[in-house]
């Protein structure tokens, strides 16, 4: 038997198996070069790569471990590892590592098969996989379920753009979101999350709701849709839409605010972010009147939005101060990061419109949330299948780490 041996243990899991094996190996002064364990439905898979010291012979060690495995009622497999093969494996640890996260109402074999095929074709190797979502009882309604699996992959994609296009195609076809992130220290050390407001934190475009309440809904919605698709400059679109609201009684704002729901998962996400010490910002092309209510109810730290101009109890059709457009959003994100003394790599930004793209591009993790195709293509990550709280999965958090 060679000096380096890979031991694979498999069988029914129960407490004490690892202790018994490592205690036996310790009697012979064995070093553990690598270790990995996974348990699925009480089925154990444990691997140990060991180095047998020169003064010890391998045969007695193997014999003792085999006898112990029989007592423990587990299967055992020994694989000798050539020293040159081991050194090649050690040298590979410098290769870049990425995290691939699958999000959906369920995870199907077809989704995993499609993603793993793309990864293989891109020259990436899956080294580990684990479930982030909790165990789902049978019979759970699909509309209420969340599922997420995270893969750790090693290597550099041969064509990053082709990889992203393949993932977008799979997402569209198989109803799964796929995030591909570099696994670095920044990913595990985010400190600030910045949200767009309309159609991101809340399930509406406020200006469309105001327009509907004032009887100019169709005209305003058409302009909004063009702006969200990136077909119309945001500043110009806002001016046109606000002009249609000129004369609207200001007391209608409260009425509209009372009927706009939060987006699925928003409260759970922000509650957990605050629990973990994150700063939260709203950076929106919407209006401060509505943002302040979210700030109060959710505990938002920063709010930047447009201030509706009101005179004699009615909207004037304009805003006070400068317009928060795409460029201003990106500028504000930089300002907040500087104020918090953090790198932009430690920032998460979430939005759904074309005017969010500069902000999403600046952040270490930029997420297009239930966005139009042009925004999905422009952002590095996108979520379309689940609610806002699925962002916790992209941060690497498991359901058991978070509160409901």
mmCIF file of N, CA, C and O in Angstrom, residues 87-127:
data_model
loop_
_atom_site.group_PDB
_atom_site.id
_atom_site.type_symbol
_atom_site.label_atom_id
_atom_site.label_comp_id
_atom_site.label_asym_id
_atom_site.label_seq_id
_atom_site.Cartn_x
_atom_site.Cartn_y
_atom_site.Cartn_z
ATOM 1 N N UNK A 87 0.700 15.547 -5.709
ATOM 2 C CA UNK A 87 1.288 16.863 -5.919
ATOM 3 C C UNK A 87 0.560 17.631 -7.015
ATOM 4 O O UNK A 87 0.391 18.853 -6.931
ATOM 5 N N UNK A 88 0.100 16.924 -8.041
ATOM 6 C CA UNK A 88 -0.698 17.571 -9.099
ATOM 7 C C UNK A 88 -1.996 18.110 -8.521
ATOM 8 O O UNK A 88 -2.438 19.217 -8.847
ATOM 9 N N UNK A 89 -2.601 17.328 -7.633
ATOM 10 C CA UNK A 89 -3.846 17.745 -6.983
ATOM 11 C C UNK A 89 -3.605 18.974 -6.100
ATOM 12 O O UNK A 89 -4.404 19.909 -6.072
ATOM 13 N N UNK A 90 -2.483 18.995 -5.383
ATOM 14 C CA UNK A 90 -2.145 20.134 -4.537
ATOM 15 C C UNK A 90 -1.946 21.389 -5.386
ATOM 16 O O UNK A 90 -2.416 22.480 -5.033
ATOM 17 N N UNK A 91 -1.269 21.249 -6.504
ATOM 18 C CA UNK A 91 -0.996 22.397 -7.369
ATOM 19 C C UNK A 91 -2.278 23.015 -7.913
ATOM 20 O O UNK A 91 -2.333 24.205 -8.211
ATOM 21 N N UNK A 92 -3.333 22.206 -8.029
ATOM 22 C CA UNK A 92 -4.596 22.700 -8.600
ATOM 23 C C UNK A 92 -5.336 23.632 -7.658
ATOM 24 O O UNK A 92 -6.287 24.309 -8.068
ATOM 25 N N UNK A 93 -4.901 23.728 -6.379
ATOM 26 C CA UNK A 93 -5.647 24.552 -5.420
ATOM 27 C C UNK A 93 -5.555 26.043 -5.729
ATOM 28 O O UNK A 93 -6.310 26.842 -5.197
ATOM 29 N N UNK A 94 -4.629 26.444 -6.604
ATOM 30 C CA UNK A 94 -4.532 27.846 -6.964
ATOM 31 C C UNK A 94 -5.532 28.278 -8.021
ATOM 32 O O UNK A 94 -5.677 29.461 -8.309
ATOM 33 N N UNK A 95 -6.252 27.321 -8.605
ATOM 34 C CA UNK A 95 -7.216 27.672 -9.647
ATOM 35 C C UNK A 95 -8.393 28.450 -9.054
ATOM 36 O O UNK A 95 -8.795 28.205 -7.916
ATOM 37 N N UNK A 96 -8.955 29.366 -9.833
ATOM 38 C CA UNK A 96 -10.102 30.138 -9.332
ATOM 39 C C UNK A 96 -11.273 29.223 -8.979
ATOM 40 O O UNK A 96 -11.471 28.171 -9.594
ATOM 41 N N UNK A 97 -12.042 29.657 -8.006
ATOM 42 C CA UNK A 97 -13.233 28.914 -7.597
ATOM 43 C C UNK A 97 -14.451 29.815 -7.781
ATOM 44 O O UNK A 97 -14.394 31.019 -7.505
ATOM 45 N N UNK A 98 -15.535 29.226 -8.224
ATOM 46 C CA UNK A 98 -16.779 29.964 -8.400
ATOM 47 C C UNK A 98 -17.909 29.232 -7.681
ATOM 48 O O UNK A 98 -17.835 28.029 -7.431
ATOM 49 N N UNK A 99 -18.943 30.001 -7.387
ATOM 50 C CA UNK A 99 -20.143 29.444 -6.773
ATOM 51 C C UNK A 99 -21.291 29.561 -7.770
ATOM 52 O O UNK A 99 -21.557 30.636 -8.306
ATOM 53 N N UNK A 100 -21.956 28.451 -8.023
ATOM 54 C CA UNK A 100 -23.140 28.420 -8.881
ATOM 55 C C UNK A 100 -24.336 28.116 -7.988
ATOM 56 O O UNK A 100 -24.344 27.105 -7.277
ATOM 57 N N UNK A 101 -25.329 29.009 -8.001
ATOM 58 C CA UNK A 101 -26.507 28.840 -7.154
ATOM 59 C C UNK A 101 -27.741 28.683 -8.032
ATOM 60 O O UNK A 101 -27.990 29.509 -8.911
ATOM 61 N N UNK A 102 -28.486 27.615 -7.790
ATOM 62 C CA UNK A 102 -29.745 27.381 -8.489
ATOM 63 C C UNK A 102 -30.891 27.788 -7.580
ATOM 64 O O UNK A 102 -30.915 27.430 -6.393
ATOM 65 N N UNK A 103 -31.857 28.534 -8.134
ATOM 66 C CA UNK A 103 -33.019 29.006 -7.381
ATOM 67 C C UNK A 103 -34.283 28.650 -8.148
ATOM 68 O O UNK A 103 -34.356 28.865 -9.364
ATOM 69 N N UNK A 104 -35.282 28.141 -7.452
ATOM 70 C CA UNK A 104 -36.549 27.859 -8.102
ATOM 71 C C UNK A 104 -37.591 27.449 -7.084
ATOM 72 O O UNK A 104 -37.320 27.320 -5.893
ATOM 73 N N UNK A 105 -38.805 27.231 -7.563
ATOM 74 C CA UNK A 105 -39.851 26.707 -6.683
ATOM 75 C C UNK A 105 -39.559 25.246 -6.348
ATOM 76 O O UNK A 105 -39.960 24.732 -5.315
ATOM 77 N N UNK A 106 -38.841 24.578 -7.251
ATOM 78 C CA UNK A 106 -38.348 23.231 -7.020
ATOM 79 C C UNK A 106 -37.074 23.077 -7.838
ATOM 80 O O UNK A 106 -36.815 23.837 -8.771
ATOM 81 N N UNK A 107 -36.245 22.107 -7.467
ATOM 82 C CA UNK A 107 -35.058 21.795 -8.245
ATOM 83 C C UNK A 107 -35.283 20.447 -8.904
ATOM 84 O O UNK A 107 -35.473 19.427 -8.219
ATOM 85 N N UNK A 108 -35.295 20.439 -10.232
ATOM 86 C CA UNK A 108 -35.542 19.219 -10.998
ATOM 87 C C UNK A 108 -34.244 18.669 -11.571
ATOM 88 O O UNK A 108 -33.282 19.410 -11.787
ATOM 89 N N UNK A 109 -34.247 17.368 -11.833
ATOM 90 C CA UNK A 109 -33.070 16.729 -12.412
ATOM 91 C C UNK A 109 -32.708 17.363 -13.755
ATOM 92 O O UNK A 109 -31.524 17.501 -14.085
ATOM 93 N N UNK A 110 -33.721 17.770 -14.513
ATOM 94 C CA UNK A 110 -33.455 18.375 -15.819
ATOM 95 C C UNK A 110 -32.665 19.673 -15.680
ATOM 96 O O UNK A 110 -31.800 19.983 -16.504
ATOM 97 N N UNK A 111 -32.951 20.435 -14.628
ATOM 98 C CA UNK A 111 -32.234 21.689 -14.397
ATOM 99 C C UNK A 111 -30.768 21.421 -14.041
ATOM 100 O O UNK A 111 -29.858 22.047 -14.582
ATOM 101 N N UNK A 112 -30.546 20.487 -13.118
ATOM 102 C CA UNK A 112 -29.181 20.160 -12.703
ATOM 103 C C UNK A 112 -28.404 19.572 -13.876
ATOM 104 O O UNK A 112 -27.226 19.888 -14.080
ATOM 105 N N UNK A 113 -29.063 18.735 -14.680
ATOM 106 C CA UNK A 113 -28.394 18.138 -15.836
ATOM 107 C C UNK A 113 -27.963 19.202 -16.833
ATOM 108 O O UNK A 113 -26.838 19.173 -17.358
ATOM 109 N N UNK A 114 -28.850 20.166 -17.096
ATOM 110 C CA UNK A 114 -28.532 21.221 -18.059
ATOM 111 C C UNK A 114 -27.391 22.097 -17.563
ATOM 112 O O UNK A 114 -26.464 22.433 -18.313
ATOM 113 N N UNK A 115 -27.446 22.471 -16.277
ATOM 114 C CA UNK A 115 -26.403 23.335 -15.719
ATOM 115 C C UNK A 115 -25.059 22.614 -15.670
ATOM 116 O O UNK A 115 -24.017 23.173 -16.028
ATOM 117 N N UNK A 116 -25.061 21.374 -15.222
ATOM 118 C CA UNK A 116 -23.804 20.633 -15.118
ATOM 119 C C UNK A 116 -23.186 20.385 -16.491
ATOM 120 O O UNK A 116 -21.958 20.376 -16.631
ATOM 121 N N UNK A 117 -24.023 20.212 -17.516
ATOM 122 C CA UNK A 117 -23.486 20.048 -18.863
ATOM 123 C C UNK A 117 -22.788 21.318 -19.335
ATOM 124 O O UNK A 117 -21.679 21.266 -19.890
ATOM 125 N N UNK A 118 -23.397 22.466 -19.075
ATOM 126 C CA UNK A 118 -22.791 23.744 -19.461
ATOM 127 C C UNK A 118 -21.472 23.954 -18.724
ATOM 128 O O UNK A 118 -20.485 24.401 -19.305
ATOM 129 N N UNK A 119 -21.452 23.625 -17.445
ATOM 130 C CA UNK A 119 -20.222 23.782 -16.664
ATOM 131 C C UNK A 119 -19.111 22.889 -17.224
ATOM 132 O O UNK A 119 -17.955 23.320 -17.344
ATOM 133 N N UNK A 120 -19.451 21.662 -17.558
ATOM 134 C CA UNK A 120 -18.456 20.744 -18.117
ATOM 135 C C UNK A 120 -17.908 21.268 -19.441
ATOM 136 O O UNK A 120 -16.691 21.268 -19.672
ATOM 137 N N UNK A 121 -18.802 21.741 -20.289
ATOM 138 C CA UNK A 121 -18.378 22.261 -21.595
ATOM 139 C C UNK A 121 -17.529 23.519 -21.456
ATOM 140 O O UNK A 121 -16.716 23.821 -22.335
ATOM 141 N N UNK A 122 -17.703 24.244 -20.345
ATOM 142 C CA UNK A 122 -16.921 25.462 -20.109
ATOM 143 C C UNK A 122 -15.577 25.163 -19.446
ATOM 144 O O UNK A 122 -14.805 26.084 -19.164
ATOM 145 N N UNK A 123 -15.306 23.891 -19.172
ATOM 146 C CA UNK A 123 -14.037 23.517 -18.554
ATOM 147 C C UNK A 123 -14.012 23.674 -17.051
ATOM 148 O O UNK A 123 -12.936 23.787 -16.458
ATOM 149 N N UNK A 124 -15.199 23.664 -16.422
ATOM 150 C CA UNK A 124 -15.293 23.821 -14.969
ATOM 151 C C UNK A 124 -15.668 22.490 -14.320
ATOM 152 O O UNK A 124 -16.496 21.745 -14.852
ATOM 153 N N UNK A 125 -15.089 22.231 -13.167
ATOM 154 C CA UNK A 125 -15.343 20.973 -12.462
ATOM 155 C C UNK A 125 -16.104 21.233 -11.164
ATOM 156 O O UNK A 125 -15.708 22.076 -10.353
ATOM 157 N N UNK A 126 -17.219 20.515 -10.972
ATOM 158 C CA UNK A 126 -17.993 20.627 -9.733
ATOM 159 C C UNK A 126 -17.263 19.861 -8.638
ATOM 160 O O UNK A 126 -17.027 18.660 -8.765
ATOM 161 N N UNK A 127 -16.906 20.552 -7.551
ATOM 162 C CA UNK A 127 -16.176 19.913 -6.460
ATOM 163 C C UNK A 127 -17.071 19.586 -5.266
ATOM 164 O O UNK A 127 -16.778 18.665 -4.510
#
